Amino acid sequence: MALPVDIEALDKAFSGIGVDEKSLISILTNSNEEHKISLRKGSSKLFIEDENGFERWDQSSIKILKHQFNRFRDAVVLSLLHPWERDARLIEKAIRKGPKHYNVIVEVACTRSSDQLLGARKAYHSLFHHSIEEHLTHIKGRERKLLVALVSAYRYEGTGVNEDVAKSEAQILYEAINNGDKNKLLDHEDAIMILATRSKQHLQALYRHYSQSYGKTLAQDLEGEGILKDTVECLCTPQTYFTRVLEAAVKEDADEESKRALTRVIVTQKEQLVQEGFVPNKIQDILLGLYKDFLLASIASGDIK
Amino acid sequence: MATIDVPEQVSVLADAEALRKACKGWGTDEKAIISVLGHRNAVQRKQIRLAYEDLYQEDLIKRLESELSGDFEKAVYRWILDPADRDAVLANVAIKKLSPDHHVIVEISCTRSPEELLAVRRAYQARYKHSLEEDVAAHTKGDTRKLLVALVSAFRYDGEEINTRVANSEAKILHEAVKDKEFNHEEIIRILSTRSKMQLMATFNRYRDDHGTTITKNLEGDSGDEFLKTLRPTIRCLNDPKKYFEKVLRNSIRRVGTDEDALTRVIVTRAEKDLKDVKELYYKRNSVPLDQAVAKDTTGDYKALLLTLLGKED
């Protein structure tokens, strides 16, 4: 008979993000066939009793397990790849997978430095024999214009902002959001030009003017506007964006895509994570196994250059 | 092929000294300046500038700017700059005009290679503390702005692959647009600013095969709205840059009063690239050698520099 504690441990080994490999080794190698029968019978998550009284593996669990076991692999691969190839592959995958993933394109285009983004574009040529802009052609939705503009940017990175221009462009955005048709924001040429061509310093100044002039932040005013809000956050307040993504990943009912963001954000942003300190505490509890070791070590080493 | 005539052996130190000598004292020896700079390629010109700075603690360009004047000075200034820096200057001049010279922006973004265009964008930032695309965006509007910003931001795939299905469908789209003159600007901008040059060639060829005439012929004329006026050079530059340059030269010389800006720009920017081929096209089209036409229409040191860059023997 398997001890209740073993049954609980088995379930627990798969109940976070990642897999508790050590626990599995100790439970399974110490179980004889009789133990395993009661393990299977006792595990509500992994096995179901079919019409013949046979404890069979639950199909949907297999899929989940696959994802869980792959997390460590994905973290390793993402970590090893040259950042340019890594970002090119992230973008290509996001384009292929559809609208729910476009925030990844925004994330890469807006949180990397100008030269890093350029590098990703070059890598994309090598890997996929097309430019990112060409592949974005496949997107039929209204997000295409914004996405093409964002990946094409080569923003100035020096200091020196014209505050008057920043203020007047804050007004243009305000009017676009509040006076115009909010549904048409993605078609608003001036708004897209401002977000896609101005330097980050300029946009951050614009962000400040917006709050001062209108009593709310630009991000707040774009609540519910999907990638437009992501764009503004990534350009002006990236730590807010990353915190949001990480917290969504460790939520109780997080879906697979949200969880995958954990790997992506922690591996690609580890330097920033250490400085800004926006890793949710919950991460310590919810991560499991080698995957947990890898991510926590990534964060800890984040300030080693 | 290039037209400039560069000697086998070059000593940049001797060159720097010669230029110093040419600028010292009362007058300026323009002939000496032409005979040195007019026979050096971009790498050599850069080394000469460095050598001059080393020897005399002075910026050669600033010295030349103060010694020379008029069209000659403009030409020397443009010639001596690094190609990417030069394009950045040309772009900025074009943008800042009261009525911006869209065709210059089109020319730079469509006839340079993808890597060259990136270098221009970097050089532009270094010089003007703004990105090229933001300055273009700030000085243009409407669909013309969309087209120009898209063109300067493009980083086209540089490979040889062609998708015939895409060439077919996009040739159709372009034809609809041109025929009805109801330009679906979004689609035109998308095609012209994102496709690789090889893919666009295939599309233009398909267009010609399907409709018996080239797309540029279908766009002929000088009139039309601003978008059309920007669209024409765009398609010309992408379709056949040498032919485009021949036309610019022909127009710049033909005008009552030469368009020195255009003449200088084309000769200076193509002398190390394909000016030889453009010269041949010019002769075929006009039955007069380009050297001759330029000699007839220009004077003095400006003329001497242009002819040197065209490969004329001293």
XYZ file of C-alpha atoms in Angstrom:
619
model
C 0.000 0.000 0.000
C 1.323 3.394 -0.870
C 1.335 5.829 1.959
C -1.024 8.787 1.642
C 2.037 10.980 1.917
C 3.441 9.365 -1.218
C 0.249 9.930 -3.133
C 0.261 13.527 -2.068
C 3.914 13.872 -3.003
C 3.281 12.466 -6.466
C 0.538 14.966 -7.098
C 2.634 17.756 -5.694
C 5.560 16.903 -7.959
C 3.464 18.025 -10.899
C 1.459 20.762 -9.236
C 3.559 23.801 -9.768
C 5.514 25.149 -12.663
C 8.238 22.687 -13.560
C 8.608 19.172 -12.148
C 10.019 18.002 -8.817
C 12.414 15.458 -10.280
C 13.996 14.472 -6.951
C 10.674 13.680 -5.390
C 9.671 11.555 -8.357
C 12.882 9.578 -8.191
C 12.420 8.835 -4.531
C 8.751 7.843 -4.806
C 8.927 5.775 -7.962
C 12.143 3.871 -7.446
C 10.966 2.860 -4.008
C 7.618 1.598 -5.136
C 6.875 -1.983 -5.963
C 4.013 -2.969 -8.226
C 1.515 -3.044 -5.363
C 2.470 0.440 -4.279
C 2.068 1.684 -7.775
C -1.459 0.339 -7.999
C -2.504 2.367 -4.995
C -0.503 5.364 -6.255
C -2.487 5.257 -9.431
C -5.772 4.740 -7.652
C -5.047 7.535 -5.225
C -3.902 10.134 -7.707
C -6.938 12.074 -8.771
C -4.976 14.292 -11.116
C -3.176 11.802 -13.277
C -5.310 8.709 -13.467
C -8.949 7.932 -13.951
C -10.790 4.707 -13.471
C -12.269 3.515 -16.688
C -15.343 1.320 -17.176
C -13.301 -1.830 -16.591
C -12.063 -0.642 -13.223
C -8.635 -0.078 -14.787
C -6.559 2.870 -13.594
C -5.577 4.520 -16.838
C -3.640 7.665 -17.543
C -5.773 10.728 -18.113
C -5.182 12.073 -21.630
C -5.238 15.734 -20.744
C -2.676 15.102 -18.016
C -0.216 13.800 -20.571
C -0.288 17.093 -22.414
C 0.247 19.041 -19.231
C 3.128 16.793 -18.256
C 4.777 17.346 -21.595
C 4.719 21.097 -20.999
C 6.001 20.700 -17.484
C 8.943 18.553 -18.485
C 9.817 20.833 -21.379
C 10.150 23.940 -19.269
C 13.710 23.225 -18.214
C 14.679 22.397 -21.795
C 13.132 25.631 -23.043
C 14.925 27.643 -20.398
C 18.247 26.076 -21.380
C 17.734 26.640 -25.095
C 16.560 30.204 -24.666
C 19.490 30.871 -22.423
C 22.064 29.422 -24.811
C 20.887 31.033 -28.014
C 22.524 34.193 -29.263
C 20.141 36.995 -28.205
C 19.556 37.940 -31.841
C 18.561 34.420 -32.844
C 16.550 34.078 -29.677
C 14.560 37.236 -30.374
C 14.113 36.370 -34.064
C 12.701 32.965 -33.110
C 10.416 34.487 -30.473
C 9.011 36.858 -33.070
C 8.588 34.202 -35.747
C 6.752 31.938 -33.347
C 4.495 34.745 -32.185
C 3.547 35.652 -35.752
C 2.712 32.016 -36.469
C 0.682 31.463 -33.335
C -1.637 34.410 -33.763
C -3.163 37.458 -32.062
C -2.892 36.201 -28.496
C 0.877 36.187 -28.926
C 1.393 39.571 -30.555
C 2.412 41.045 -27.220
C 5.651 39.070 -27.581
C 6.401 40.938 -30.803
C 5.718 44.216 -29.022
C 7.846 43.084 -26.103
C 10.874 42.278 -28.238
C 10.520 45.328 -30.491
C 10.104 47.761 -27.617
C 12.251 46.509 -24.744
C 15.456 45.734 -26.625
C 17.999 48.394 -27.494
C 18.013 49.758 -31.033
C 21.058 47.709 -31.985
C 19.658 44.549 -30.396
C 16.469 44.922 -32.421
C 18.537 45.454 -35.553
C 20.474 42.294 -34.712
C 17.228 40.370 -34.351
C 16.151 41.617 -37.787
C 19.415 40.418 -39.308
C 19.129 37.052 -37.599
C 15.580 36.787 -38.915
C 16.874 37.197 -42.482
C 19.370 34.398 -41.957
C 16.952 32.038 -40.285
C 13.789 32.565 -42.240
C 14.859 34.070 -45.588
C 12.408 36.916 -45.243
C 12.317 40.142 -43.340
C 10.107 40.368 -40.266
C 8.074 43.021 -42.073
C 7.339 40.594 -44.900
C 6.135 37.882 -42.550
C 3.951 40.383 -40.749
C 2.163 40.723 -44.081
C 0.420 37.482 -43.186
C -1.373 39.213 -40.352
C -4.691 40.404 -41.653
C -5.763 42.169 -38.520
C -5.524 45.841 -37.699
C -2.540 45.262 -35.485
C -0.315 44.791 -38.514
C 0.489 48.454 -39.103
C 1.543 49.044 -35.527
C 3.615 45.866 -35.399
C 5.416 46.594 -38.686
C 6.180 50.110 -37.512
C 7.489 48.913 -34.141
C 9.836 46.254 -35.530
C 11.165 48.694 -38.160
C 12.212 51.315 -35.649
C 15.813 52.296 -35.100
C 15.279 54.739 -32.283
C 17.687 57.446 -31.317
C 19.136 56.610 -27.913
C 20.798 59.815 -26.875
C 19.600 62.349 -24.356
C 17.977 65.631 -25.164
C 14.242 65.829 -25.450
C 12.206 68.679 -26.825
C 9.704 69.075 -23.980
C 7.368 71.246 -26.061
C 7.100 68.608 -28.732
C 6.646 65.884 -26.109
C 3.835 67.861 -24.562
C 2.070 68.536 -27.840
C 2.398 64.900 -28.848
C 0.916 63.891 -25.492
C -2.035 66.002 -26.489
C -2.296 64.314 -29.858
C -2.446 60.942 -28.122
C -4.955 62.200 -25.573
C -7.261 63.416 -28.294
C -6.867 60.243 -30.272
C -7.905 58.195 -27.254
C -10.588 60.378 -25.761
C -12.169 62.244 -28.609
C -11.857 59.773 -31.390
C -13.257 56.356 -31.918
C -11.350 54.136 -29.540
C -11.838 51.260 -31.929
C -9.938 53.160 -34.569
C -6.858 53.795 -32.442
C -4.813 51.206 -34.310
C -5.520 53.162 -37.498
C -4.630 56.526 -36.037
C -1.641 57.477 -38.182
C -0.239 60.185 -35.936
C -0.449 58.008 -32.848
C 1.371 55.173 -34.582
C 4.050 57.518 -35.930
C 4.714 58.934 -32.482
C 4.920 55.533 -30.806
C 7.002 53.990 -33.569
C 9.524 56.713 -34.404
C 10.224 58.729 -31.254
C 13.082 57.891 -28.925
C 12.297 56.177 -25.629
C 13.491 59.236 -23.718
C 11.063 61.359 -25.687
C 8.206 58.947 -25.054
C 8.974 58.838 -21.356
C 8.820 62.638 -21.272
C 5.554 62.435 -23.190
C 4.289 59.954 -20.588
C 5.095 62.411 -17.788
C 3.392 65.296 -19.576
C 0.349 63.129 -20.155
C -0.021 62.378 -16.432
C 0.561 65.996 -15.489
C -1.860 67.378 -18.029
C -4.670 64.857 -17.744
C -4.523 63.422 -14.270
C -4.183 59.836 -15.391
C -1.398 57.856 -16.991
C -1.311 57.051 -20.675
C -1.326 53.352 -19.759
C -4.467 53.805 -17.683
C -6.178 55.535 -20.565
C -5.284 52.594 -22.776
C -6.744 50.030 -20.401
C -8.286 47.248 -22.431
C -6.477 48.275 -25.590
C -4.322 45.160 -25.779
C -1.146 45.704 -27.712
C -1.428 49.478 -27.643
C -1.205 49.400 -23.893
C 1.605 46.837 -24.076
C 3.442 49.138 -26.492
C 3.217 52.141 -24.217
C 4.222 50.167 -21.146
C 7.154 48.455 -22.830
C 8.475 51.781 -24.104
C 7.794 53.968 -21.084
C 7.452 51.762 -18.003
C 8.871 48.334 -18.900
C 9.043 47.187 -15.292
C 5.244 47.566 -15.061
C 4.796 45.410 -18.129
C 7.178 42.701 -16.944
C 5.712 42.632 -13.443
C 2.268 42.211 -14.938
C 3.420 39.351 -17.153
C 5.213 37.569 -14.304
C 2.267 37.885 -11.957
C -0.090 36.521 -14.587
C 2.236 33.548 -14.941
C 2.118 32.552 -11.294
C -1.613 33.093 -10.815
C -3.772 30.181 -9.683
C -5.552 29.695 -12.986
C -2.755 30.747 -15.319
C -2.891 29.124 -18.730
C 0.035 27.489 -20.483
C 0.915 30.580 -22.532
C 1.052 32.754 -19.458
C 3.312 30.246 -17.746
C 5.662 30.146 -20.722
C 6.182 33.854 -20.292
C 8.021 33.062 -17.063
C 10.851 31.406 -18.925
C 10.994 34.104 -21.569
C 10.936 37.078 -19.222
C 13.312 35.723 -16.627
C 15.873 34.496 -19.121
C 15.793 37.610 -21.318
C 15.457 40.198 -18.567
C 17.571 38.809 -15.781
C 19.782 41.871 -15.453
C 16.795 44.145 -15.141
C 15.060 41.798 -12.733
C 17.825 42.054 -10.219
C 17.995 45.798 -10.441
C 14.326 46.514 -10.421
C 13.379 43.732 -8.033
C 10.049 42.960 -9.566
C 10.020 39.220 -9.301
C 6.900 38.141 -7.412
C 7.608 36.349 -4.136
C 5.203 33.637 -5.099
C 7.782 32.357 -7.557
C 9.709 30.672 -4.775
C 6.717 28.522 -3.863
C 5.326 27.702 -7.205
C 8.434 26.719 -9.147
C 9.617 23.135 -9.004
C 12.737 21.090 -9.626
C 15.542 21.840 -12.037
C 13.406 24.458 -13.715
C 13.134 26.304 -10.402
C 16.884 26.001 -9.813
C 17.598 27.362 -13.261
C 15.306 30.366 -13.000
C 16.282 31.321 -9.478
C 19.953 31.008 -10.360
C 19.336 33.200 -13.420
C 17.822 35.891 -11.268
C 20.547 35.615 -8.658
C 23.287 35.890 -11.243
C 21.549 38.739 -13.015
C 24.035 41.301 -11.863
C 27.032 39.306 -12.984
C 28.053 40.838 -16.310
C 31.001 50.165 -62.473
C 32.783 53.089 -60.913
C 34.055 55.987 -62.955
C 36.685 57.469 -60.705
C 40.277 56.905 -61.598
C 42.387 55.955 -58.585
C 46.169 55.558 -58.927
C 47.897 52.305 -57.959
C 49.970 53.846 -55.211
C 48.609 56.395 -52.818
C 50.305 58.142 -49.929
C 47.743 59.738 -47.698
C 50.441 61.717 -45.934
C 51.589 63.256 -49.189
C 47.964 63.919 -50.046
C 47.345 65.671 -46.743
C 50.412 67.812 -47.304
C 49.355 68.639 -50.842
C 45.934 69.712 -49.634
C 47.495 71.842 -46.918
C 49.661 73.519 -49.488
C 46.644 74.104 -51.694
C 44.834 75.917 -48.894
C 47.648 77.944 -47.435
C 48.303 81.509 -48.306
C 46.168 83.890 -50.255
C 44.279 82.010 -52.867
C 43.257 78.403 -52.964
C 44.666 75.979 -55.467
C 41.408 74.352 -56.508
C 43.088 72.338 -59.245
C 45.337 70.685 -56.708
C 42.357 69.860 -54.516
C 40.557 68.282 -57.439
C 43.603 66.373 -58.566
C 44.012 64.791 -55.143
C 40.485 64.262 -53.873
C 38.991 63.579 -57.273
C 41.172 60.511 -57.585
C 40.666 58.909 -54.196
C 38.091 56.383 -53.063
C 36.069 56.577 -49.834
C 38.562 54.673 -47.699
C 41.454 56.803 -48.921
C 39.559 60.053 -48.431
C 38.851 59.061 -44.848
C 42.518 58.261 -44.245
C 43.540 61.583 -45.754
C 41.223 63.386 -43.339
C 42.718 61.521 -40.410
C 46.264 62.203 -41.615
C 45.462 65.883 -42.098
C 44.014 66.098 -38.576
C 47.099 64.367 -37.207
C 49.525 66.632 -38.984
C 47.793 69.978 -38.625
C 45.326 69.576 -35.713
C 42.578 70.823 -37.956
C 39.510 69.341 -39.567
C 40.169 69.167 -43.298
C 36.485 69.497 -44.057
C 36.163 72.695 -42.056
C 39.224 74.085 -43.771
C 37.821 73.312 -47.192
C 34.458 74.777 -46.248
C 36.108 78.044 -45.369
C 38.338 78.140 -48.462
C 35.800 77.196 -51.111
C 32.425 78.478 -52.158
C 29.402 77.946 -54.333
C 28.574 74.789 -56.212
C 32.191 73.695 -56.101
C 32.269 73.839 -52.324
C 28.998 71.924 -52.043
C 30.318 69.244 -54.372
C 33.651 68.902 -52.574
C 31.902 68.736 -49.213
C 29.602 65.975 -50.357
C 32.365 64.112 -52.126
C 34.733 64.066 -49.196
C 32.259 62.659 -46.663
C 31.852 58.955 -45.912
C 29.090 57.574 -48.117
C 26.749 56.918 -45.186
C 27.412 60.325 -43.655
C 26.924 61.935 -47.029
C 23.552 60.279 -47.494
C 22.566 61.426 -44.003
C 23.430 65.012 -44.942
C 21.572 64.756 -48.257
C 18.532 63.327 -46.481
C 18.538 66.065 -43.872
C 18.853 68.791 -46.494
C 15.971 67.252 -48.406
C 13.767 66.955 -45.321
C 14.405 70.444 -44.021
C 13.509 72.199 -47.247
C 10.373 74.281 -47.070
C 8.904 71.921 -49.590
C 10.691 68.664 -48.797
C 12.425 66.853 -51.640
C 10.648 63.538 -51.305
C 12.387 62.037 -54.300
C 15.778 62.398 -52.604
C 14.554 60.461 -49.608
C 13.113 57.856 -51.934
C 16.366 57.720 -53.871
C 18.467 57.137 -50.782
C 16.170 54.568 -49.236
C 15.522 52.602 -52.422
C 18.832 52.554 -54.283
C 21.136 51.774 -51.354
C 21.566 48.195 -50.166
C 19.845 47.191 -46.908
C 23.137 47.368 -45.000
C 24.000 50.737 -46.552
C 20.635 52.128 -45.524
C 21.240 50.965 -41.939
C 24.584 52.774 -42.010
C 22.801 55.920 -43.192
C 20.353 55.648 -40.293
C 23.213 55.348 -37.819
C 25.107 58.245 -39.386
C 21.935 60.355 -39.324
C 21.468 59.767 -35.593
C 25.089 60.600 -34.877
C 24.801 63.877 -36.747
C 21.322 65.098 -36.009
C 20.394 63.498 -32.659
C 17.145 62.210 -34.063
C 16.312 59.115 -35.981
C 15.879 59.510 -39.729
C 12.363 58.138 -39.541
C 11.242 60.566 -36.868
C 12.492 63.548 -38.844
C 10.799 62.289 -41.993
C 7.592 61.732 -40.000
C 7.739 65.194 -38.516
C 8.097 66.935 -41.878
C 5.633 65.070 -44.033
C 2.000 64.083 -43.758
C -0.687 61.784 -45.026
C -0.036 58.766 -47.163
C 3.184 60.284 -48.478
C 4.459 60.235 -44.927
C 3.455 56.608 -44.495
C 5.259 55.634 -47.675
C 8.436 57.570 -46.882
C 8.678 56.413 -43.269
C 8.139 52.828 -44.382
C 10.840 53.151 -47.053
C 13.495 54.625 -44.760
C 12.705 52.069 -42.030
C 12.902 49.063 -44.304
C 15.512 46.393 -43.741
C 14.894 44.211 -46.734
C 15.906 40.593 -46.982
C 18.946 40.494 -49.227
C 18.547 37.039 -50.718
C 17.738 35.684 -54.152
C 14.605 33.688 -53.386
C 11.501 34.548 -55.346
C 7.958 33.421 -54.732
C 6.140 33.408 -58.077
C 2.729 33.131 -56.483
C 3.380 36.294 -54.520
C 4.819 38.016 -57.616
C 1.638 37.150 -59.451
C -0.774 38.346 -56.803
C 1.165 41.503 -56.010
C 1.545 42.389 -59.688
C -2.241 42.215 -59.822
C -2.611 44.473 -56.814
C -0.212 47.010 -58.298
C -1.984 46.925 -61.613
C -5.389 47.521 -60.041
C -3.928 50.477 -58.249
C -2.230 51.969 -61.269
C -5.077 51.343 -63.671
C -7.833 52.792 -61.583
C -5.633 55.482 -60.199
C -7.535 54.604 -57.070
C -4.459 53.840 -55.214
C -4.935 51.379 -52.420
C -2.187 53.079 -50.599
C -1.914 50.575 -47.763
C -1.234 47.689 -50.081
C 1.141 49.598 -52.324
C 3.114 50.814 -49.325
C 3.207 47.329 -47.876
C 4.485 45.732 -51.067
C 7.031 48.385 -51.973
C 8.471 48.795 -48.489
C 8.668 45.205 -47.267
C 9.508 42.950 -50.199
C 13.067 42.074 -51.066
C 14.467 43.705 -54.191
C 14.625 40.383 -56.019
C 10.990 39.714 -55.198
C 10.003 43.169 -56.417
C 11.882 42.621 -59.682
C 9.923 39.426 -60.178
C 6.698 41.299 -59.479
C 7.550 44.099 -61.906
C 8.524 41.561 -64.558
C 5.272 39.742 -64.032
C 3.445 43.041 -64.400
C 5.168 43.674 -67.717
C 4.486 40.160 -68.959
C 0.824 40.332 -68.009
C 0.084 43.798 -69.339
C 2.526 44.314 -72.167
C 3.928 47.461 -70.672
C 6.120 48.311 -67.741
C 4.650 49.689 -64.547
C 6.740 52.828 -64.896
C 5.230 53.504 -68.303
C 1.798 53.206 -66.765
C 2.762 55.801 -64.205
C 4.120 58.273 -66.690
C 3.553 61.949 -66.394
C 4.448 64.689 -64.014
C 1.108 65.526 -62.543
C -0.968 63.987 -59.841
C -1.169 64.361 -56.142
C 1.704 64.293 -53.752
C 1.456 60.573 -53.166
C 1.702 59.814 -56.839
C 4.668 62.150 -57.190
C 6.438 60.171 -54.489
C 5.258 56.826 -55.783
C 6.760 57.268 -59.248
C 10.391 57.647 -58.192
C 9.858 54.858 -55.676
C 8.879 52.374 -58.335
C 11.512 53.668 -60.741
C 14.291 53.339 -58.176
C 13.222 49.851 -57.188
C 12.638 48.722 -60.756
C 15.735 50.032 -62.506
C 17.959 52.384 -60.494
C 20.423 53.087 -63.309
C 17.661 54.167 -65.617
C 16.315 56.339 -62.816
C 19.693 58.032 -62.359
C 20.015 58.610 -66.097
C 16.681 60.374 -66.029
C 17.622 62.558 -63.073
C 20.831 63.577 -64.853
C 19.006 64.234 -68.092
C 16.456 66.437 -66.321
C 19.053 68.252 -64.290
C 20.997 69.248 -67.371
C 18.097 69.925 -69.649
C 16.488 72.483 -67.397
C 16.813 76.139 -68.133
C 19.523 76.675 -65.623
C 21.069 73.450 -64.490
C 19.819 71.766 -61.348
C 23.241 71.659 -59.718
C 21.958 69.965 -56.577
C 20.672 66.998 -58.530
C 23.686 66.886 -60.836
C 26.131 66.954 -57.930
C 24.130 64.454 -55.954
C 23.958 61.807 -58.648
C 27.563 62.147 -59.804
C 28.992 62.220 -56.294
C 26.898 59.321 -54.981
C 27.298 57.054 -57.990
C 30.898 57.749 -59.048
C 32.096 54.832 -56.948
C 29.134 52.631 -57.790
C 27.564 52.432 -61.213
C 28.135 55.784 -62.885
C 29.856 54.068 -65.806
C 26.690 52.145 -66.633
C 24.607 55.281 -66.168
C 26.926 57.090 -68.595
C 26.329 54.397 -71.201
C 22.582 54.656 -70.719
C 22.842 58.416 -71.027
C 24.682 58.180 -74.321
C 22.187 55.650 -75.676
C 19.270 57.829 -74.702
C 20.617 61.258 -75.669
C 23.227 60.582 -78.372
C 25.587 62.855 -76.508
C 28.205 61.690 -74.015
C 27.432 62.720 -70.462
C 30.869 64.321 -70.091
C 30.092 66.572 -72.995
C 26.667 67.561 -71.714
C 28.071 68.349 -68.275
C 30.968 70.328 -69.755
C 28.579 72.397 -71.808
C 26.324 73.169 -68.852
C 28.757 73.906 -66.057
C 31.792 76.099 -65.543
C 34.980 76.551 -63.589
C 36.163 74.386 -60.742
C 32.739 72.834 -60.281
C 32.871 71.589 -63.854
C 36.441 70.362 -63.420
C 35.518 68.324 -60.349
C 32.476 66.771 -61.986
C 34.440 65.793 -65.069
C 37.166 64.264 -62.902
C 34.587 62.211 -61.046
C 33.152 61.165 -64.383
C 36.524 59.670 -65.166
C 37.804 62.201 -67.589
C 41.564 62.211 -67.894
C 43.302 65.290 -66.602
